[in-house]
Coordinates of C-alpha atoms in Angstrom, one line a residue:
X891 CA 43.6 -4.5 -22.0
X892 CA 45.1 -7.7 -20.3
X893 CA 42.7 -7.7 -17.4
X894 CA 39.7 -7.6 -20.1
X895 CA 41.6 -10.7 -21.9
X896 CA 41.5 -12.6 -18.5
X897 CA 38.0 -11.9 -17.6
X898 CA 36.8 -12.7 -21.2
X899 CA 38.9 -16.1 -20.9
X900 CA 37.7 -16.9 -17.5
X901 CA 34.2 -15.9 -19.0
X902 CA 34.6 -18.3 -21.8
X903 CA 35.7 -21.1 -19.8
X904 CA 32.9 -20.5 -17.4
X905 CA 30.6 -20.7 -20.4
X906 CA 31.8 -23.7 -21.7
X907 CA 31.6 -25.9 -18.4
X908 CA 27.8 -24.7 -18.0
X909 CA 27.2 -25.8 -21.2
X910 CA 29.1 -29.3 -20.8
X911 CA 27.6 -29.7 -17.6
X912 CA 24.0 -29.2 -19.6
X913 CA 24.8 -31.6 -22.2
X914 CA 25.8 -34.1 -19.7
X915 CA 22.7 -33.5 -17.8
X916 CA 20.4 -33.7 -20.7
X917 CA 22.2 -36.8 -21.8
X918 CA 21.9 -38.3 -18.2
X919 CA 17.8 -37.5 -18.5
X920 CA 17.5 -38.9 -21.7
X921 CA 18.9 -42.2 -20.6
X922 CA 17.2 -42.3 -17.5
X923 CA 13.7 -41.3 -18.9
X924 CA 14.2 -44.7 -21.7
X925 CA 13.1 -48.0 -20.0
X926 CA 13.6 -51.3 -22.0
X927 CA 10.6 -53.3 -23.2
X928 CA 10.0 -56.4 -21.2
X929 CA 12.1 -59.5 -22.7
X930 CA 8.9 -61.7 -23.5
X931 CA 8.3 -63.3 -26.6
X932 CA 5.5 -61.3 -29.0
X933 CA 4.9 -64.2 -31.5
X934 CA 1.3 -64.8 -30.7
X935 CA 0.6 -61.2 -30.7
X936 CA -0.7 -61.5 -34.6
X937 CA -2.7 -64.5 -33.9
X938 CA -4.8 -62.8 -31.3
X939 CA -7.2 -60.9 -33.6
X940 CA -10.0 -58.8 -32.8
X941 CA -14.1 -60.1 -34.2
X942 CA -16.8 -58.2 -33.8
X943 CA -20.6 -58.8 -33.7
X944 CA -23.4 -56.9 -33.2
X945 CA -21.6 -54.2 -31.2
X946 CA -19.6 -57.1 -29.0
X947 CA -15.8 -57.4 -29.8
X948 CA -14.3 -60.7 -28.7
X949 CA -10.6 -62.6 -28.9
X950 CA -11.7 -66.3 -27.8
X951 CA -13.4 -66.0 -24.6
X952 CA -12.4 -62.6 -23.8
X953 CA -14.8 -59.6 -24.9
X954 CA -15.5 -55.9 -24.7
X955 CA -18.7 -54.0 -25.3
X956 CA -20.7 -51.3 -24.5
X957 CA -23.6 -51.5 -22.3
X958 CA -27.0 -50.0 -22.3
X959 CA -26.5 -47.9 -19.0
X960 CA -23.1 -46.2 -21.2
X961 CA -20.7 -48.0 -19.1
X962 CA -18.2 -50.0 -21.1
X963 CA -17.6 -53.3 -19.8
X964 CA -14.7 -56.5 -20.3
X965 CA -13.4 -59.5 -19.7
X966 CA -9.8 -60.5 -20.0
X967 CA -8.1 -64.1 -19.1
X968 CA -4.9 -65.6 -19.4
X969 CA -1.0 -64.9 -18.9
X970 CA 0.0 -61.3 -18.1
X971 CA 1.3 -61.1 -21.9
X972 CA -1.7 -62.1 -23.3
X973 CA -4.0 -60.4 -21.2
X974 CA -2.0 -56.9 -22.0
X975 CA -2.1 -57.8 -26.2
X976 CA -6.1 -58.9 -25.7
X977 CA -7.2 -55.7 -23.6
X978 CA -5.1 -53.6 -26.0
X979 CA -6.9 -55.0 -28.6
X980 CA -10.4 -54.9 -27.4
X981 CA -10.1 -51.7 -26.3
X982 CA -7.6 -49.6 -28.6
X983 CA -10.0 -46.9 -29.5
X984 CA -10.6 -46.0 -25.5
X985 CA -6.7 -46.2 -25.1
X986 CA -5.9 -43.9 -28.0
X987 CA -8.7 -41.7 -27.0
X988 CA -7.8 -41.6 -23.3
X989 CA -4.2 -40.3 -24.1
X990 CA -5.5 -37.5 -26.4
X991 CA -7.8 -36.4 -23.6
X992 CA -4.5 -37.2 -21.0
X993 CA -2.3 -35.0 -22.9
X994 CA -4.7 -32.3 -23.9
X995 CA -5.4 -31.6 -20.7
X996 CA -1.5 -31.4 -20.1
X997 CA -1.1 -28.9 -22.5
X998 CA -3.8 -26.7 -21.1
X999 CA -1.9 -26.8 -17.6
X1000 CA 1.6 -26.4 -20.0
X1001 CA 1.0 -24.5 -23.2
X1002 CA 4.8 -24.2 -23.7
X1003 CA 6.2 -26.8 -26.1
X1004 CA 9.9 -26.1 -24.4
X1005 CA 8.5 -26.4 -21.1
X1006 CA 6.4 -29.8 -22.0
X1007 CA 10.0 -31.5 -23.7
X1008 CA 11.4 -30.4 -20.5
X1009 CA 8.5 -32.3 -18.3
X1010 CA 9.3 -35.0 -20.4
X1011 CA 12.6 -35.8 -19.3
X1012 CA 11.8 -34.6 -15.6
X1013 CA 9.2 -37.0 -15.5
X1014 CA 11.8 -39.9 -16.9
X1015 CA 14.1 -38.7 -14.2
X1016 CA 11.7 -38.6 -11.7
X1017 CA 10.3 -42.2 -12.6
X1018 CA 14.0 -43.6 -13.1
X1019 CA 13.5 -46.5 -10.8
X1020 CA 9.6 -47.1 -11.6
X1021 CA 10.2 -50.3 -13.6
X1022 CA 12.4 -51.7 -10.6
X1023 CA 9.6 -51.1 -8.5
X1024 CA 6.6 -52.8 -10.4
X1025 CA 6.3 -56.6 -10.4
X1026 CA 7.3 -58.3 -13.8
X1027 CA 4.0 -60.1 -14.4
X1028 CA 2.7 -56.2 -14.7
X1029 CA 5.2 -54.9 -16.8
X1030 CA 4.7 -57.6 -19.3
X1031 CA 0.5 -56.9 -19.1
X1032 CA 1.1 -53.2 -19.5
X1033 CA 3.9 -53.7 -22.7
X1034 CA 1.2 -56.2 -24.2
X1035 CA -1.3 -53.1 -23.8
X1036 CA 1.2 -50.7 -25.2
X1037 CA 1.2 -52.3 -28.2
X1038 CA -2.2 -50.7 -29.0
X1039 CA -1.2 -47.1 -28.4
X1040 CA -0.5 -44.6 -30.8
X1041 CA 2.4 -43.7 -32.1
X1042 CA 1.2 -39.8 -32.6
X1043 CA 3.0 -39.2 -28.9
X1044 CA 6.1 -41.1 -29.7
X1045 CA 8.0 -37.4 -28.6
X1046 CA 7.1 -38.2 -25.2
X1047 CA 8.5 -41.7 -25.3
X1048 CA 8.1 -45.4 -26.5
X1049 CA 4.6 -46.7 -26.2
X1050 CA 5.7 -48.7 -23.3
X1051 CA 7.5 -46.0 -21.5
X1052 CA 4.5 -43.7 -21.8
X1053 CA 1.9 -46.4 -20.7
X1054 CA 3.8 -47.7 -17.4
X1055 CA 4.6 -44.0 -16.7
X1056 CA 0.6 -43.2 -16.7
X1057 CA 0.5 -45.5 -13.7
X1058 CA 2.1 -43.3 -11.7
X1059 CA 0.6 -40.0 -13.0
X1060 CA -1.8 -39.9 -9.9
X1061 CA 1.3 -40.4 -7.6
X1062 CA 3.2 -38.1 -9.2
X1063 CA 0.8 -35.3 -9.1
X1064 CA -0.6 -35.6 -5.7
X1065 CA 3.4 -35.6 -4.4
X1066 CA 4.4 -32.4 -6.4
X1067 CA 0.9 -30.6 -5.9
X1068 CA 1.5 -31.8 -2.1
X1069 CA -2.5 -31.9 -2.1
X1070 CA -4.8 -35.0 -2.3
X1071 CA -6.1 -35.1 -6.1
X1072 CA -8.3 -37.9 -4.9
X1073 CA -10.4 -36.5 -2.4
X1074 CA -12.5 -39.4 -1.9
X1075 CA -14.7 -40.5 0.6
X1076 CA -15.6 -44.4 1.5
X1077 CA -17.2 -46.1 4.4
X1078 CA -18.4 -50.0 5.3
X1079 CA -20.9 -51.4 7.5
X1080 CA -21.4 -55.2 8.8
X1081 CA -23.4 -56.8 11.7
X1082 CA -25.8 -54.9 13.4
X1083 CA -25.1 -52.0 11.5
X1084 CA -26.3 -53.2 8.2
X1085 CA -30.0 -54.0 7.8
X1086 CA -29.2 -57.4 7.0
X1087 CA -25.9 -58.2 8.8
X1088 CA -24.3 -58.7 5.7
X1089 CA -21.1 -56.2 5.2
X1090 CA -21.9 -53.2 2.4
X1091 CA -19.0 -50.8 1.7
X1092 CA -19.5 -47.7 -0.6
X1093 CA -17.2 -45.2 -1.9
X1094 CA -16.7 -42.1 -4.4
X1095 CA -13.8 -42.0 -6.4
X1096 CA -13.5 -37.9 -6.6
X1097 CA -10.4 -37.8 -9.3
X1098 CA -11.3 -35.3 -11.9
X1099 CA -9.2 -34.7 -14.8
X1100 CA -11.7 -33.1 -17.4
X1101 CA -15.2 -34.1 -18.3
X1102 CA -13.8 -36.1 -20.9
X1103 CA -11.5 -38.4 -18.7
X1104 CA -14.5 -39.7 -17.0
X1105 CA -17.0 -40.4 -20.2
X1106 CA -15.3 -43.7 -21.0
X1107 CA -15.2 -45.7 -18.3
X1108 CA -14.8 -49.7 -18.3
X1109 CA -15.9 -52.2 -15.5
X1110 CA -13.4 -54.8 -16.0
X1111 CA -13.2 -58.4 -15.2
X1112 CA -10.0 -60.0 -14.9
X1113 CA -9.7 -63.9 -14.6
X1114 CA -5.5 -64.1 -14.4
X1115 CA -3.4 -67.2 -14.6
X1116 CA -2.1 -66.7 -11.7
X1117 CA -4.3 -65.5 -8.3
X1118 CA -7.7 -64.6 -7.6
X1119 CA -10.6 -63.4 -10.3
X1120 CA -11.6 -59.9 -9.8
X1121 CA -13.4 -56.8 -11.1
X1122 CA -12.3 -53.3 -11.3
X1123 CA -13.6 -50.0 -12.3
X1124 CA -11.2 -48.6 -14.7
X1125 CA -10.3 -46.6 -18.0
X1126 CA -8.2 -47.7 -21.2
X1127 CA -4.7 -48.1 -20.8
X1128 CA -4.8 -48.9 -17.4
X1129 CA -4.5 -52.3 -15.6
X1130 CA -4.3 -50.8 -12.0
X1131 CA -6.9 -50.7 -9.2
X1132 CA -8.5 -47.7 -7.5
X1133 CA -11.9 -49.7 -6.9
X1134 CA -12.3 -53.1 -7.0
X1135 CA -13.7 -56.7 -5.2
X1136 CA -12.2 -60.2 -6.1
X1137 CA -13.8 -63.7 -6.2
X1138 CA -12.8 -64.1 -2.2
X1139 CA -14.9 -61.4 -1.5
X1140 CA -12.2 -59.3 -0.4
X1141 CA -12.5 -55.4 -1.7
X1142 CA -10.0 -52.3 -2.3
X1143 CA -10.6 -48.7 -2.3
X1144 CA -8.2 -45.9 -2.1
X1145 CA -7.8 -42.9 -0.3
X1146 CA -5.1 -40.2 -0.8
X1147 CA -3.2 -38.3 2.3
X1148 CA -0.9 -35.3 2.4
X1149 CA 2.5 -36.3 1.6
X1150 CA 6.0 -34.8 1.6
X1151 CA 7.4 -34.1 -2.2
X1152 CA 9.7 -37.3 -2.4
X1153 CA 13.0 -37.9 -4.5
X1154 CA 11.9 -40.4 -6.8
X1155 CA 9.3 -43.0 -7.6
X1156 CA 8.4 -46.2 -6.2
X1157 CA 5.7 -48.8 -6.7
X1158 CA 2.1 -46.8 -8.0
X1159 CA -0.5 -47.1 -5.5
X1160 CA -2.8 -48.5 -8.1
X1161 CA -0.3 -51.4 -8.4
X1162 CA -0.3 -52.4 -4.9
X1163 CA -4.2 -52.3 -4.9
X1164 CA -4.2 -54.3 -7.6
X1165 CA -2.0 -57.0 -6.6
X1166 CA -4.1 -57.1 -3.6
X1167 CA -7.0 -57.7 -5.3
X1168 CA -5.2 -60.5 -7.1
X1169 CA -3.2 -62.3 -4.5
X1170 CA -5.0 -61.4 -1.2
X1171 CA -8.3 -63.6 0.4
X1172 CA -8.3 -62.0 3.5
X1173 CA -6.8 -58.8 5.5
X1174 CA -3.6 -60.1 7.0
X1175 CA -2.6 -61.0 3.1
X1176 CA -3.9 -57.7 2.1
X1177 CA -1.1 -56.2 4.8
X1178 CA 1.4 -58.4 4.1
X1179 CA 1.6 -57.2 0.5
X1180 CA 1.1 -53.5 1.2
X1181 CA 4.1 -53.8 3.9
X1182 CA 6.6 -55.5 0.9
X1183 CA 6.1 -52.8 -1.5
X1184 CA 7.6 -49.2 -1.5
X1185 CA 5.4 -46.3 -2.0
X1186 CA 6.5 -42.7 -2.6
X1187 CA 3.1 -41.1 -1.7
X1188 CA 0.8 -41.5 1.2
X1189 CA -2.3 -43.6 1.1
X1190 CA -5.3 -45.4 2.7
X1191 CA -6.2 -48.7 1.3
X1192 CA -10.0 -49.6 2.8
X1193 CA -10.1 -53.4 2.6
X1194 CA -13.3 -54.9 3.3
X1195 CA -13.2 -58.8 3.5
X1196 CA -15.6 -61.4 3.6
X1197 CA -13.8 -64.3 5.3
X1198 CA -13.1 -61.8 8.0
X1199 CA -16.4 -60.1 8.2
X1200 CA -14.9 -56.4 8.7
X1201 CA -13.0 -53.8 7.0
X1202 CA -10.2 -52.1 8.2
X1203 CA -8.0 -49.4 6.8
X1204 CA -4.1 -50.2 5.9
X1205 CA -2.4 -46.8 6.1
X1206 CA 1.1 -46.5 3.9
X1207 CA 3.5 -44.0 4.1
X1208 CA 6.6 -43.7 1.9
X1209 CA 8.4 -44.9 5.6
X1210 CA 5.7 -46.2 7.6
X1211 CA 2.8 -48.8 7.4
X1212 CA -0.3 -49.3 10.1
X1213 CA -3.9 -50.8 10.4
X1214 CA -6.6 -48.8 11.4
X1215 CA -9.2 -51.2 13.1
X1216 CA -11.9 -49.3 14.8
X1217 CA -13.3 -52.0 16.8
X1218 CA -16.8 -51.3 15.8
X1219 CA -19.1 -52.8 13.1
X1220 CA -18.6 -50.0 10.7
X1221 CA -15.5 -47.7 9.4
X1222 CA -15.1 -44.2 8.0
X1223 CA -12.6 -43.0 5.7
X1224 CA -11.7 -39.6 4.0
X1225 CA -8.3 -38.0 3.4
X1226 CA -6.5 -38.2 6.6
X1227 CA -5.3 -41.2 8.5
X1228 CA -6.8 -42.5 12.1
X1229 CA -4.1 -45.1 13.5
X1230 CA -2.4 -44.4 16.6
X1231 CA 0.9 -44.5 14.1
X1232 CA 0.0 -42.3 11.5
X1233 CA -2.6 -39.9 12.9
X1234 CA -0.3 -37.9 15.0
X1235 CA 2.4 -37.1 12.0
X1236 CA 2.8 -33.3 11.0
X1237 CA 1.8 -33.8 7.6
X1238 CA -1.3 -35.6 8.4
X1239 CA -2.3 -33.2 11.4
X1240 CA -1.4 -30.0 8.7
X1241 CA -4.0 -32.5 6.5
X1242 CA -6.5 -32.6 9.3
X1243 CA -6.1 -28.6 10.1
X1244 CA -6.5 -27.3 6.7
X1245 CA -8.3 -29.5 4.2
X1246 CA -12.1 -30.5 3.7
X1247 CA -11.3 -33.9 5.0
X1248 CA -12.3 -33.4 8.7
X1249 CA -15.5 -31.8 7.9
X1250 CA -16.3 -34.7 4.9
X1251 CA -15.6 -37.1 7.7
X1252 CA -18.2 -35.3 10.1
X1253 CA -20.7 -35.1 7.8
X1254 CA -20.4 -38.9 7.1
X1255 CA -20.5 -39.8 10.3
X1256 CA -23.5 -37.8 10.8
X1257 CA -25.3 -39.3 7.7
X1258 CA -24.8 -42.6 9.0
X1259 CA -26.0 -41.8 12.5
X1260 CA -29.1 -40.6 11.1
X1261 CA -30.0 -43.3 8.9
X1262 CA -30.3 -46.4 11.1
X1263 CA -29.2 -49.9 10.0
X1264 CA -27.4 -49.8 6.6
X1265 CA -28.6 -51.2 3.0
X1266 CA -27.5 -50.7 -0.4
X1267 CA -30.1 -48.0 -1.1
X1268 CA -29.1 -46.0 2.1
X1269 CA -25.7 -46.2 1.1
X1270 CA -26.0 -44.8 -2.2
X1271 CA -28.2 -42.0 -0.6
X1272 CA -24.8 -41.2 1.4
X1273 CA -23.1 -41.3 -1.4
X1274 CA -25.3 -38.9 -3.2
X1275 CA -25.3 -36.4 -0.2
X1276 CA -24.3 -32.8 -1.3
X1277 CA -25.4 -30.8 1.7
X1278 CA -23.0 -29.8 4.9
X1279 CA -23.0 -30.4 8.7
X1280 CA -26.5 -30.6 9.6
X1281 CA -28.2 -30.7 6.6
X1282 CA -26.9 -27.0 5.8
X1283 CA -26.5 -25.8 2.0
X1284 CA -23.1 -25.3 1.1
X1285 CA -23.3 -25.1 -2.5
X1286 CA -23.2 -27.5 -5.2
X1287 CA -19.5 -28.6 -5.7
X1288 CA -18.4 -28.3 -2.5
X1289 CA -15.0 -30.2 -1.2
X1290 CA -16.7 -30.4 1.7
X1291 CA -19.3 -32.5 0.7
X1292 CA -19.5 -36.1 0.2
X1293 CA -21.1 -35.5 -3.0
X1294 CA -18.5 -33.2 -4.7
X1295 CA -20.3 -33.7 -8.3
X1296 CA -17.1 -34.6 -9.6
X1297 CA -16.7 -37.9 -9.3
X1298 CA -15.0 -40.2 -11.8
X1299 CA -17.5 -42.9 -10.7
X1300 CA -19.2 -44.7 -7.4
X1301 CA -19.1 -47.9 -6.2
X1302 CA -21.2 -50.3 -3.7
X1303 CA -20.1 -53.4 -2.8
X1304 CA -21.6 -56.6 -0.8
X1305 CA -18.8 -58.8 -0.7
X1306 CA -20.3 -61.9 1.2
X1307 CA -23.1 -62.1 -1.7
X1308 CA -20.0 -61.0 -4.2
X1309 CA -22.5 -58.3 -5.5
X1310 CA -21.3 -54.6 -6.7
X1311 CA -23.1 -51.5 -7.9
X1312 CA -21.0 -49.2 -10.3
X1313 CA -22.7 -45.5 -11.0
X1314 CA -23.3 -44.4 -14.3
X1315 CA -23.2 -41.0 -15.9
X1316 CA -23.2 -38.0 -14.4
X1317 CA -21.0 -38.6 -11.6
X1318 CA -23.0 -40.7 -9.3
X1319 CA -26.3 -39.1 -10.1
X1320 CA -26.9 -42.0 -12.8
X1321 CA -28.2 -45.5 -12.4
X1322 CA -26.3 -47.8 -10.2
X1323 CA -26.1 -51.1 -12.5
X1324 CA -25.4 -54.2 -10.3
X1325 CA -22.9 -57.0 -11.5
X1326 CA -23.2 -60.4 -9.7
X1327 CA -19.3 -61.9 -9.6
X1328 CA -20.3 -65.1 -9.5
X1329 CA -22.2 -65.0 -12.7
X1330 CA -19.8 -63.3 -14.4
X1331 CA -17.1 -65.7 -14.0
X1332 CA -19.1 -68.6 -14.4
X1333 CA -19.4 -67.5 -18.1
X1334 CA -16.9 -69.1 -20.4
X1335 CA -16.7 -66.3 -23.2
X1336 CA -19.6 -64.3 -24.8
X1337 CA -20.6 -64.8 -28.4
X1338 CA -24.0 -63.2 -28.3
X1339 CA -24.5 -59.8 -26.8
X1340 CA -26.7 -60.7 -24.3
X1341 CA -27.1 -58.5 -20.8
X1342 CA -25.0 -59.7 -17.7
X1343 CA -26.2 -56.4 -15.7
X1344 CA -28.8 -58.0 -12.8
X1345 CA -31.5 -55.3 -13.7
X1346 CA -33.7 -56.4 -10.7
X1347 CA -31.0 -55.0 -8.3
X1348 CA -30.0 -51.8 -10.4
X1349 CA -30.6 -48.5 -8.4
X1350 CA -32.5 -45.7 -10.1
X1351 CA -30.7 -42.3 -11.0
X1352 CA -30.9 -39.6 -8.4
X1353 CA -34.1 -37.6 -8.9
X1354 CA -31.5 -34.5 -8.6
X1355 CA -30.9 -34.5 -12.0
X1356 CA -34.5 -33.5 -13.2
X1357 CA -34.5 -30.4 -11.2
X1358 CA -33.8 -26.9 -12.0
X1359 CA -31.1 -26.9 -9.6
X1360 CA -29.0 -29.8 -11.6
X1361 CA -29.6 -26.9 -14.5
X1362 CA -28.3 -24.5 -12.9
X1363 CA -25.1 -26.2 -11.7
X1364 CA -24.7 -27.3 -15.3
X1365 CA -24.9 -23.5 -16.2
X1366 CA -22.3 -22.8 -13.4
X1367 CA -19.8 -25.3 -14.7
X1368 CA -20.3 -23.7 -18.2
X1369 CA -19.3 -20.0 -16.9
X1370 CA -16.6 -21.6 -15.2
X1371 CA -15.2 -22.8 -18.0
X1372 CA -15.7 -19.7 -19.9
X1373 CA -13.9 -18.1 -17.2
X1374 CA -11.1 -20.3 -17.3
X1375 CA -10.9 -20.1 -21.2
X1376 CA -10.7 -16.3 -20.7
X1377 CA -14.3 -15.7 -22.5
X1378 CA -16.5 -12.7 -21.0
X1379 CA -19.4 -13.8 -18.8
X1380 CA -22.3 -12.2 -16.8
X1381 CA -21.4 -11.9 -13.1
X1382 CA -24.3 -11.8 -12.0
X1383 CA -25.8 -14.9 -14.2
X1384 CA -22.5 -16.5 -12.9
X1385 CA -23.8 -15.9 -8.7
X1386 CA -27.7 -16.8 -9.7
X1387 CA -26.4 -20.2 -10.8
X1388 CA -24.6 -21.5 -7.5
X1389 CA -25.4 -19.2 -4.8
X1390 CA -24.4 -20.6 -1.8
X1391 CA -21.3 -21.9 -3.0
X1392 CA -18.2 -19.9 -1.5
X1393 CA -16.0 -20.6 -4.9
X1394 CA -19.0 -19.0 -7.2
X1395 CA -17.9 -15.6 -5.4
X1396 CA -14.1 -16.2 -6.0
X1397 CA -14.6 -17.1 -9.5
X1398 CA -16.6 -13.9 -10.0
X1399 CA -14.0 -12.0 -7.8
X1400 CA -11.2 -13.0 -9.8
X1401 CA -12.6 -12.4 -12.7
X1402 CA -13.5 -8.7 -11.9
X1403 CA -9.9 -8.4 -10.4
X1404 CA -8.6 -9.4 -13.7
X1405 CA -10.7 -6.5 -15.6
X1406 CA -9.6 -4.0 -12.6
X1407 CA -13.1 -3.6 -11.0
X1408 CA -11.5 -3.9 -7.6
X1409 CA -14.2 -2.5 -5.9
X1410 CA -16.8 -5.0 -6.9
X1411 CA -14.4 -8.0 -6.9
X1412 CA -13.8 -7.0 -3.2
X1413 CA -17.5 -7.2 -2.5
X1414 CA -17.6 -10.6 -4.2
X1415 CA -14.7 -12.1 -2.0
X1416 CA -16.3 -10.5 1.1
X1417 CA -19.4 -12.4 0.3
X1418 CA -17.2 -15.4 -0.1
X1419 CA -15.6 -15.6 3.2
X1420 CA -19.5 -15.8 4.5
X1421 CA -19.7 -19.3 3.2
X1422 CA -18.6 -22.5 3.9
X1423 CA -15.1 -22.5 2.5
X1424 CA -13.6 -25.8 1.9
X1425 CA -9.8 -25.4 2.7
X1426 CA -7.6 -23.2 4.4
X1427 CA -5.7 -22.6 1.1
X1428 CA -8.6 -21.1 -0.6
X1429 CA -9.7 -19.4 2.6
X1430 CA -5.9 -17.4 2.8
X1431 CA -6.6 -16.8 -1.3
X1432 CA -9.6 -14.9 -0.8
X1433 CA -8.3 -12.9 2.3
X1434 CA -5.0 -12.1 0.1
X1435 CA -7.4 -10.8 -3.0
X1436 CA -9.3 -8.3 -0.3
X1437 CA -5.9 -7.1 0.4
X1438 CA -5.1 -6.2 -3.2
X1439 CA -8.3 -4.7 -3.7
X1440 CA -7.7 -2.6 -0.5
X1441 CA -4.2 -1.8 -1.8
X1442 CA -5.6 -0.9 -5.6
X1443 CA -8.5 1.2 -4.4
X1444 CA -6.0 3.2 -1.3
X1445 CA -4.0 4.3 -4.3
X1446 CA -6.9 5.7 -6.4

């Protein structure tokens, strides 16, 4: 009896200690998840009122509207906090819609309310040092913008906490999943590699967070009180940069590389790119900015400079920094590092061996060699290319293709001319509309809803969207979504919609496997192995599934 009492007593104390530890840990997470608002006067907020005239929204010289191309356009100027407030008031519907889309996507991935709340505190802990690594200017701008966010998601955090943390969403997803969520392709030509010798830079931003995420793209023009004027392609609630050019003819685009799982956050990649756009006029100044910012993922910044008349890639990991200069009149970038310093790291070698990056890089090389001196039209043709090496049909949507048919946006720059072309939906298949930064930044407000696109330079939509193949791809995507939603499909119709794509057979195999039709599932997996597979990880999945099918069939 005494022994039992002692055991229960020990268990009781142990349980009490565990409860105390859990409470202490929970309290700590709550504390670190909170970030106080920047200490600034918001007295001017109420005086900045949004006006509307025939679809044009404006506040003083700032304006926002949806263009005929379907792209949203916005111009914002002034001090950091005021820029944020104006941005928020002009585009508040898009900010709130973007958060709705983002949260709904997270809920699809994590349907459990308990785990969603746990994720809230985990992200709070992970990002506990985020604010310390963000410039005060950008915190003020984000705070001003956050005033327009919805109060519906207060259970996640305050408006400011949420919008600030969303700027690190790309980095967190990239790090925790240990893969490049942004599998982008970018390249540039100048000198004899360009038909008129001027620099041309193109990129696909292949970042996919669901179709709705890419519906409301904003072409944003910013005239800050400090630094250079610049443009970016962005979305509601986001002041960072993933693609952009400033009034000095300096361009920045970002490409993710493989990274180890970090212990905590630092400066989000997009805010480093934003700082380069705003404060650098040449490559050396861009490099200096990248060097002084701590990042917690690995990223390649392709920087083109009109003043230097060339482009380089600034490669950055949490520990190291390198500059890759090809010493040629062209540059190519996928999702692996190329410098002597970072090209030999363990993570980069694994990325090259197991991902689609090297194959896509080789296809890009092939296209550039076959096309002769580059032009804007040829750049767009390359960005739209869906084929594999030597023009092979590798299926629509393959990650090994330059055009994976998932792009949030595609963009082309002519830095010396200050011209930029931005793709309209769907993906990079719609028309590429042209903006002249010299003309846009020479404007002083917009009270009349007139066009700012240079229609004479606009590049027409890809003829692919008029073909039966495009209709088949749309049908394929609908089948893929129905399988994800656990709905019934006709497997033969799925396969007919995209027969050269390995993943079509993986979807069919996985669908049949869940229905315990192991013989037919094995057939589909086996066919998948005969196609061009994007990554080693996916090939391993297919082979494991074949082994499981064989095991199940052997037991019958």
